Amino acid sequence: TELPTPQDGVEACGDDPWFADPQVRLALRDGVEVAHSKYKILVGNPSEEISRICPSNGFELKAGAVLRLGGHHLGGYGEADVTYAYRQLSRALHPDKNPDNPDAGAAFRRLSEAQGELKQTLEAARALTKRLAAPFRFSSVGEEELKRPQEALFAESTRLVAAVVALCTDGKVSDSAKQRANACLRLPSERGGGAWASPAASPDDFITAWMSQPDLLSALADPAVRNAYDS
């Protein structure tokens, strides 16, 4: 699936193709699928891998770095990807295969911990993606996208910020941009988006509520959003 050509002069209001067009989202998802189909974990020398996971300076790698997942070359990962990465690395780094390396046990434990951490963060990322998408009239997040949720989470968090900024009266925002953003956010907060989900009466009321409550800002500051950005 090919992405459409960029549209010059189109403001980001939450209804732009990258956010809302199912074909664009499908193309992005296809790109992640292709990247994973070509990706093979090449396990290096066991002693070097052990030193990488348990460096002598005491620095602790994040779970994604331990299992070599994430990064722009992949664009996201799911449970099957985590399991594959763990299997490939654990076979080479098992303490029984490295009896002369005193750090082998610690590296193997860190592998197991990283696998569990990443699988837990996947559920958190899926829940947050649905929550951030909730305020929109046309939410395009489906179960297939949530298989590897990082890209969808980044899209939905950026989409919400774009809509909020378009409604904000600070700076130069055209009336048409405000109308488009306001139209995107017509969904009652009772549907799960939080108190900031939709304007109470007008865009100005929405901005006032958004600026006075930490709910939305806390959601956007969630580690899962940063992880999605890094992916």
PDB file of C-alpha atoms in Angstrom:
ATOM      1  CA  THR A   1       0.000   0.000   0.000  1.00  0.00           C
ATOM      2  CA  GLU A   2       1.421   3.372  -1.019  1.00  0.00           C
ATOM      3  CA  LEU A   3       1.185   6.527   1.069  1.00  0.00           C
ATOM      4  CA  PRO A   4      -0.509   9.531  -0.550  1.00  0.00           C
ATOM      5  CA  THR A   5       1.645  12.463  -1.609  1.00  0.00           C
ATOM      6  CA  PRO A   6       2.118  15.250   1.006  1.00  0.00           C
ATOM      7  CA  GLN A   7      -0.465  18.017   0.921  1.00  0.00           C
ATOM      8  CA  ASP A   8       1.093  21.468   1.117  1.00  0.00           C
ATOM      9  CA  GLY A   9      -0.658  24.026   3.267  1.00  0.00           C
ATOM     10  CA  VAL A  10      -2.848  21.563   5.179  1.00  0.00           C
ATOM     11  CA  GLU A  11      -2.893  22.265   8.905  1.00  0.00           C
ATOM     12  CA  ALA A  12      -2.633  19.405  11.393  1.00  0.00           C
ATOM     13  CA  CYS A  13      -6.080  19.367  12.973  1.00  0.00           C
ATOM     14  CA  GLY A  14      -6.590  15.740  13.899  1.00  0.00           C
ATOM     15  CA  ASP A  15      -8.398  14.767  10.697  1.00  0.00           C
ATOM     16  CA  ASP A  16      -5.337  14.693   8.416  1.00  0.00           C
ATOM     17  CA  PRO A  17      -4.582  11.522   6.424  1.00  0.00           C
ATOM     18  CA  TRP A  18      -1.746  10.331   8.663  1.00  0.00           C
ATOM     19  CA  PHE A  19      -4.125  10.319  11.619  1.00  0.00           C
ATOM     20  CA  ALA A  20      -7.500   9.449  10.183  1.00  0.00           C
ATOM     21  CA  ASP A  21      -7.195   7.813   6.755  1.00  0.00           C
ATOM     22  CA  PRO A  22      -7.461   4.008   7.096  1.00  0.00           C
ATOM     23  CA  GLN A  23      -5.347   3.502   3.956  1.00  0.00           C
ATOM     24  CA  VAL A  24      -2.495   5.561   5.377  1.00  0.00           C
ATOM     25  CA  ARG A  25      -2.648   3.679   8.653  1.00  0.00           C
ATOM     26  CA  LEU A  26      -2.677   0.402   6.720  1.00  0.00           C
ATOM     27  CA  ALA A  27       0.401   1.471   4.778  1.00  0.00           C
ATOM     28  CA  LEU A  28       2.248   2.307   7.983  1.00  0.00           C
ATOM     29  CA  ARG A  29       1.249  -1.023   9.490  1.00  0.00           C
ATOM     30  CA  ASP A  30       2.369  -2.860   6.364  1.00  0.00           C
ATOM     31  CA  GLY A  31       5.744  -1.141   6.634  1.00  0.00           C
ATOM     32  CA  VAL A  32       6.204  -2.424  10.180  1.00  0.00           C
ATOM     33  CA  GLU A  33       5.200  -5.922   9.104  1.00  0.00           C
ATOM     34  CA  VAL A  34       7.746  -5.910   6.275  1.00  0.00           C
ATOM     35  CA  ALA A  35      10.485  -4.606   8.568  1.00  0.00           C
ATOM     36  CA  HIS A  36       9.891  -7.453  11.025  1.00  0.00           C
ATOM     37  CA  SER A  37       9.755 -10.067   8.282  1.00  0.00           C
ATOM     38  CA  LYS A  38      13.253  -9.021   7.212  1.00  0.00           C
ATOM     39  CA  TYR A  39      14.631  -8.583  10.716  1.00  0.00           C
ATOM     40  CA  LYS A  40      16.801 -11.328  12.121  1.00  0.00           C
ATOM     41  CA  ILE A  41      18.581 -11.097  15.419  1.00  0.00           C
ATOM     42  CA  LEU A  42      22.223 -11.985  14.857  1.00  0.00           C
ATOM     43  CA  VAL A  43      23.593 -13.037  18.216  1.00  0.00           C
ATOM     44  CA  GLY A  44      27.206 -12.038  18.614  1.00  0.00           C
ATOM     45  CA  ASN A  45      29.927 -13.609  20.667  1.00  0.00           C
ATOM     46  CA  PRO A  46      28.243 -14.740  23.924  1.00  0.00           C
ATOM     47  CA  SER A  47      30.803 -12.964  26.109  1.00  0.00           C
ATOM     48  CA  GLU A  48      30.224  -9.715  24.195  1.00  0.00           C
ATOM     49  CA  GLU A  49      26.468 -10.085  24.454  1.00  0.00           C
ATOM     50  CA  ILE A  50      26.736 -10.705  28.182  1.00  0.00           C
ATOM     51  CA  SER A  51      28.918  -7.596  28.553  1.00  0.00           C
ATOM     52  CA  ARG A  52      26.393  -5.603  26.514  1.00  0.00           C
ATOM     53  CA  ILE A  53      23.495  -6.624  28.742  1.00  0.00           C
ATOM     54  CA  CYS A  54      25.477  -6.345  32.004  1.00  0.00           C
ATOM     55  CA  PRO A  55      28.065  -3.607  31.371  1.00  0.00           C
ATOM     56  CA  SER A  56      30.864  -3.222  33.900  1.00  0.00           C
ATOM     57  CA  ASN A  57      30.041   0.463  34.502  1.00  0.00           C
ATOM     58  CA  GLY A  58      26.770  -0.508  36.180  1.00  0.00           C
ATOM     59  CA  PHE A  59      24.574   1.078  33.517  1.00  0.00           C
ATOM     60  CA  GLU A  60      21.292  -0.822  33.100  1.00  0.00           C
ATOM     61  CA  LEU A  61      19.893  -1.180  29.601  1.00  0.00           C
ATOM     62  CA  LYS A  62      16.210  -0.606  29.043  1.00  0.00           C
ATOM     63  CA  ALA A  63      14.192  -3.702  28.231  1.00  0.00           C
ATOM     64  CA  GLY A  64      13.870  -2.848  24.542  1.00  0.00           C
ATOM     65  CA  ALA A  65      17.622  -2.397  24.193  1.00  0.00           C
ATOM     66  CA  VAL A  66      18.288  -5.686  25.978  1.00  0.00           C
ATOM     67  CA  LEU A  67      16.164  -7.562  23.454  1.00  0.00           C
ATOM     68  CA  ARG A  68      17.133  -5.337  20.523  1.00  0.00           C
ATOM     69  CA  LEU A  69      13.557  -4.258  19.878  1.00  0.00           C
ATOM     70  CA  GLY A  70      12.257  -0.815  19.040  1.00  0.00           C
ATOM     71  CA  GLY A  71      13.955   1.814  16.954  1.00  0.00           C
ATOM     72  CA  HIS A  72      12.902   3.455  13.690  1.00  0.00           C
ATOM     73  CA  HIS A  73      14.049   0.450  11.641  1.00  0.00           C
ATOM     74  CA  LEU A  74      11.240  -1.682  13.101  1.00  0.00           C
ATOM     75  CA  GLY A  75       8.521   0.790  14.028  1.00  0.00           C
ATOM     76  CA  GLY A  76       7.033  -1.288  16.847  1.00  0.00           C
ATOM     77  CA  TYR A  77       6.765  -4.773  18.273  1.00  0.00           C
ATOM     78  CA  GLY A  78       4.264  -7.191  19.776  1.00  0.00           C
ATOM     79  CA  GLU A  79       4.279 -10.291  21.959  1.00  0.00           C
ATOM     80  CA  ALA A  80       5.473 -12.581  19.172  1.00  0.00           C
ATOM     81  CA  ASP A  81       8.414 -10.274  18.459  1.00  0.00           C
ATOM     82  CA  VAL A  82       9.368 -10.190  22.138  1.00  0.00           C
ATOM     83  CA  THR A  83       9.211 -13.972  22.360  1.00  0.00           C
ATOM     84  CA  TYR A  84      11.338 -14.373  19.231  1.00  0.00           C
ATOM     85  CA  ALA A  85      14.015 -11.967  20.466  1.00  0.00           C
ATOM     86  CA  TYR A  86      14.137 -13.616  23.881  1.00  0.00           C
ATOM     87  CA  ARG A  87      14.403 -17.099  22.382  1.00  0.00           C
ATOM     88  CA  GLN A  88      17.266 -16.138  20.071  1.00  0.00           C
ATOM     89  CA  LEU A  89      19.314 -14.455  22.779  1.00  0.00           C
ATOM     90  CA  SER A  90      18.566 -16.828  25.645  1.00  0.00           C
ATOM     91  CA  ARG A  91      19.794 -19.853  23.696  1.00  0.00           C
ATOM     92  CA  ALA A  92      23.246 -18.328  23.365  1.00  0.00           C
ATOM     93  CA  LEU A  93      23.467 -16.720  26.794  1.00  0.00           C
ATOM     94  CA  HIS A  94      22.236 -19.550  28.995  1.00  0.00           C
ATOM     95  CA  PRO A  95      24.580 -19.999  31.981  1.00  0.00           C
ATOM     96  CA  ASP A  96      25.028 -23.699  31.165  1.00  0.00           C
ATOM     97  CA  LYS A  97      26.581 -22.687  27.848  1.00  0.00           C
ATOM     98  CA  ASN A  98      28.819 -20.074  29.469  1.00  0.00           C
ATOM     99  CA  PRO A  99      30.083 -21.746  32.666  1.00  0.00           C
ATOM    100  CA  ASP A 100      33.295 -19.706  32.744  1.00  0.00           C
ATOM    101  CA  ASN A 101      31.565 -16.316  32.594  1.00  0.00           C
ATOM    102  CA  PRO A 102      30.557 -15.075  36.073  1.00  0.00           C
ATOM    103  CA  ASP A 103      28.079 -12.572  34.595  1.00  0.00           C
ATOM    104  CA  ALA A 104      26.172 -15.128  32.518  1.00  0.00           C
ATOM    105  CA  GLY A 105      23.565 -15.729  35.216  1.00  0.00           C
ATOM    106  CA  ALA A 106      22.876 -12.020  35.682  1.00  0.00           C
ATOM    107  CA  ALA A 107      22.600 -11.460  31.926  1.00  0.00           C
ATOM    108  CA  PHE A 108      20.203 -14.378  31.564  1.00  0.00           C
ATOM    109  CA  ARG A 109      18.029 -13.055  34.398  1.00  0.00           C
ATOM    110  CA  ARG A 110      18.003  -9.610  32.802  1.00  0.00           C
ATOM    111  CA  LEU A 111      16.820 -11.188  29.551  1.00  0.00           C
ATOM    112  CA  SER A 112      13.917 -12.816  31.364  1.00  0.00           C
ATOM    113  CA  GLU A 113      13.067  -9.578  33.175  1.00  0.00           C
ATOM    114  CA  ALA A 114      13.187  -7.615  29.915  1.00  0.00           C
ATOM    115  CA  GLN A 115      10.804 -10.054  28.264  1.00  0.00           C
ATOM    116  CA  GLY A 116       8.285  -9.650  31.090  1.00  0.00           C
ATOM    117  CA  GLU A 117       8.652  -5.864  31.166  1.00  0.00           C
ATOM    118  CA  LEU A 118       8.012  -5.477  27.449  1.00  0.00           C
ATOM    119  CA  LYS A 119       4.958  -7.710  27.484  1.00  0.00           C
ATOM    120  CA  GLN A 120       3.510  -5.687  30.356  1.00  0.00           C
ATOM    121  CA  THR A 121       4.168  -2.389  28.568  1.00  0.00           C
ATOM    122  CA  LEU A 122       2.319  -3.669  25.501  1.00  0.00           C
ATOM    123  CA  GLU A 123      -0.941  -3.935  27.433  1.00  0.00           C
ATOM    124  CA  ALA A 124      -0.394  -0.480  28.906  1.00  0.00           C
ATOM    125  CA  ALA A 125       0.298   0.944  25.437  1.00  0.00           C
ATOM    126  CA  ARG A 126      -2.886  -0.589  24.023  1.00  0.00           C
ATOM    127  CA  ALA A 127      -5.029   0.794  26.842  1.00  0.00           C
ATOM    128  CA  LEU A 128      -3.511   4.263  26.461  1.00  0.00           C
ATOM    129  CA  THR A 129      -3.961   4.209  22.676  1.00  0.00           C
ATOM    130  CA  LYS A 130      -7.676   3.522  23.070  1.00  0.00           C
ATOM    131  CA  ARG A 131      -7.959   6.223  25.702  1.00  0.00           C
ATOM    132  CA  LEU A 132      -6.255   8.892  23.601  1.00  0.00           C
ATOM    133  CA  ALA A 133      -8.318   7.922  20.560  1.00  0.00           C
ATOM    134  CA  ALA A 134     -11.593   8.034  22.502  1.00  0.00           C
ATOM    135  CA  PRO A 135     -12.359  11.761  22.022  1.00  0.00           C
ATOM    136  CA  PHE A 136     -12.479  11.485  18.230  1.00  0.00           C
ATOM    137  CA  ARG A 137     -15.585  10.999  16.136  1.00  0.00           C
ATOM    138  CA  PHE A 138     -13.730   8.748  13.727  1.00  0.00           C
ATOM    139  CA  SER A 139     -11.287   6.570  15.610  1.00  0.00           C
ATOM    140  CA  SER A 140      -9.310   4.336  13.275  1.00  0.00           C
ATOM    141  CA  VAL A 141      -7.587   2.171  15.869  1.00  0.00           C
ATOM    142  CA  GLY A 142      -8.421  -1.484  15.266  1.00  0.00           C
ATOM    143  CA  GLU A 143      -7.269  -4.716  16.822  1.00  0.00           C
ATOM    144  CA  GLU A 144      -4.823  -5.327  13.981  1.00  0.00           C
ATOM    145  CA  GLU A 145      -3.076  -2.016  14.706  1.00  0.00           C
ATOM    146  CA  LEU A 146      -2.911  -2.867  18.401  1.00  0.00           C
ATOM    147  CA  LYS A 147      -0.954  -6.039  17.635  1.00  0.00           C
ATOM    148  CA  ARG A 148       2.120  -3.783  17.569  1.00  0.00           C
ATOM    149  CA  PRO A 149       0.684  -0.692  19.288  1.00  0.00           C
ATOM    150  CA  GLN A 150       3.587   1.747  19.291  1.00  0.00           C
ATOM    151  CA  GLU A 151       2.883   3.391  15.932  1.00  0.00           C
ATOM    152  CA  ALA A 152      -0.843   3.719  16.632  1.00  0.00           C
ATOM    153  CA  LEU A 153      -0.105   5.194  20.062  1.00  0.00           C
ATOM    154  CA  PHE A 154       2.261   7.775  18.604  1.00  0.00           C
ATOM    155  CA  ALA A 155      -0.292   8.637  15.912  1.00  0.00           C
ATOM    156  CA  GLU A 156      -3.175   9.055  18.364  1.00  0.00           C
ATOM    157  CA  SER A 157      -1.183  11.082  20.898  1.00  0.00           C
ATOM    158  CA  THR A 158       0.097  13.379  18.136  1.00  0.00           C
ATOM    159  CA  ARG A 159      -3.392  13.605  16.670  1.00  0.00           C
ATOM    160  CA  LEU A 160      -4.853  14.752  19.963  1.00  0.00           C
ATOM    161  CA  VAL A 161      -2.129  17.338  20.491  1.00  0.00           C
ATOM    162  CA  ALA A 162      -2.681  18.643  16.943  1.00  0.00           C
ATOM    163  CA  ALA A 163      -6.406  19.038  17.546  1.00  0.00           C
ATOM    164  CA  VAL A 164      -5.850  20.788  20.879  1.00  0.00           C
ATOM    165  CA  VAL A 165      -3.281  23.167  19.423  1.00  0.00           C
ATOM    166  CA  ALA A 166      -5.584  23.954  16.492  1.00  0.00           C
ATOM    167  CA  LEU A 167      -8.327  24.915  18.960  1.00  0.00           C
ATOM    168  CA  CYS A 168      -5.988  27.019  21.079  1.00  0.00           C
ATOM    169  CA  THR A 169      -6.370  30.751  20.512  1.00  0.00           C
ATOM    170  CA  ASP A 170      -2.684  31.498  21.090  1.00  0.00           C
ATOM    171  CA  GLY A 171      -0.883  32.387  17.881  1.00  0.00           C
ATOM    172  CA  LYS A 172      -2.392  32.426  14.399  1.00  0.00           C
ATOM    173  CA  VAL A 173      -4.883  29.623  13.873  1.00  0.00           C
ATOM    174  CA  SER A 174      -7.333  29.945  10.997  1.00  0.00           C
ATOM    175  CA  ASP A 175     -11.064  29.640  11.588  1.00  0.00           C
ATOM    176  CA  SER A 176     -11.226  26.668   9.226  1.00  0.00           C
ATOM    177  CA  ALA A 177      -8.560  24.883  11.279  1.00  0.00           C
ATOM    178  CA  LYS A 178     -10.506  25.486  14.484  1.00  0.00           C
ATOM    179  CA  GLN A 179     -13.706  24.216  12.883  1.00  0.00           C
ATOM    180  CA  ARG A 180     -12.005  21.054  11.665  1.00  0.00           C
ATOM    181  CA  ALA A 181     -10.397  20.354  15.024  1.00  0.00           C
ATOM    182  CA  ASN A 182     -13.631  21.011  16.879  1.00  0.00           C
ATOM    183  CA  ALA A 183     -15.492  18.641  14.560  1.00  0.00           C
ATOM    184  CA  CYS A 184     -12.944  15.909  15.295  1.00  0.00           C
ATOM    185  CA  LEU A 185     -13.490  16.126  19.027  1.00  0.00           C
ATOM    186  CA  ARG A 186     -17.255  15.709  19.235  1.00  0.00           C
ATOM    187  CA  LEU A 187     -17.469  12.686  21.458  1.00  0.00           C
ATOM    188  CA  PRO A 188     -18.853  12.722  25.027  1.00  0.00           C
ATOM    189  CA  SER A 189     -16.293  12.284  27.785  1.00  0.00           C
ATOM    190  CA  GLU A 190     -18.436   9.470  29.215  1.00  0.00           C
ATOM    191  CA  ARG A 191     -17.124   7.306  26.365  1.00  0.00           C
ATOM    192  CA  GLY A 192     -13.749   7.020  28.089  1.00  0.00           C
ATOM    193  CA  GLY A 193     -11.686   9.992  27.002  1.00  0.00           C
ATOM    194  CA  GLY A 194     -11.517  11.705  30.356  1.00  0.00           C
ATOM    195  CA  ALA A 195     -12.914  15.082  31.386  1.00  0.00           C
ATOM    196  CA  TRP A 196     -10.930  16.684  28.564  1.00  0.00           C
ATOM    197  CA  ALA A 197     -12.548  14.554  25.843  1.00  0.00           C
ATOM    198  CA  SER A 198     -14.782  17.097  24.119  1.00  0.00           C
ATOM    199  CA  PRO A 199     -15.763  20.758  24.409  1.00  0.00           C
ATOM    200  CA  ALA A 200     -18.407  21.411  27.048  1.00  0.00           C
ATOM    201  CA  ALA A 201     -19.957  24.185  24.983  1.00  0.00           C
ATOM    202  CA  SER A 202     -17.300  25.710  22.762  1.00  0.00           C
ATOM    203  CA  PRO A 203     -13.640  25.306  21.759  1.00  0.00           C
ATOM    204  CA  ASP A 204     -12.701  27.960  24.332  1.00  0.00           C
ATOM    205  CA  ASP A 205     -14.337  25.922  27.086  1.00  0.00           C
ATOM    206  CA  PHE A 206     -12.398  22.891  25.933  1.00  0.00           C
ATOM    207  CA  ILE A 207      -9.071  24.714  26.053  1.00  0.00           C
ATOM    208  CA  THR A 208      -9.862  26.073  29.513  1.00  0.00           C
ATOM    209  CA  ALA A 209     -10.662  22.584  30.789  1.00  0.00           C
ATOM    210  CA  TRP A 210      -7.595  21.113  29.128  1.00  0.00           C
ATOM    211  CA  MET A 211      -5.252  23.701  30.635  1.00  0.00           C
ATOM    212  CA  SER A 212      -6.723  23.424  34.132  1.00  0.00           C
ATOM    213  CA  GLN A 213      -6.664  19.628  34.501  1.00  0.00           C
ATOM    214  CA  PRO A 214      -3.572  17.392  34.557  1.00  0.00           C
ATOM    215  CA  ASP A 215      -5.421  14.363  33.192  1.00  0.00           C
ATOM    216  CA  LEU A 216      -4.544  14.792  29.531  1.00  0.00           C
ATOM    217  CA  LEU A 217      -1.033  16.052  30.159  1.00  0.00           C
ATOM    218  CA  SER A 218      -0.353  13.057  32.402  1.00  0.00           C
ATOM    219  CA  ALA A 219      -1.543  10.707  29.672  1.00  0.00           C
ATOM    220  CA  LEU A 220       0.708  12.354  27.100  1.00  0.00           C
ATOM    221  CA  ALA A 221       3.650  12.153  29.517  1.00  0.00           C
ATOM    222  CA  ASP A 222       3.176   8.416  30.025  1.00  0.00           C
ATOM    223  CA  PRO A 223       6.380   6.388  29.397  1.00  0.00           C
ATOM    224  CA  ALA A 224       4.465   4.367  26.801  1.00  0.00           C
ATOM    225  CA  VAL A 225       4.151   7.487  24.617  1.00  0.00           C
ATOM    226  CA  ARG A 226       7.909   8.108  24.820  1.00  0.00           C
ATOM    227  CA  ASN A 227       8.560   4.495  23.997  1.00  0.00           C
ATOM    228  CA  ALA A 228       6.249   4.794  20.982  1.00  0.00           C
ATOM    229  CA  TYR A 229       8.184   7.869  19.867  1.00  0.00           C
ATOM    230  CA  ASP A 230      11.486   6.005  20.205  1.00  0.00           C
ATOM    231  CA  SER A 231      10.043   3.127  18.176  1.00  0.00           C
TER     232      SER A 231
END
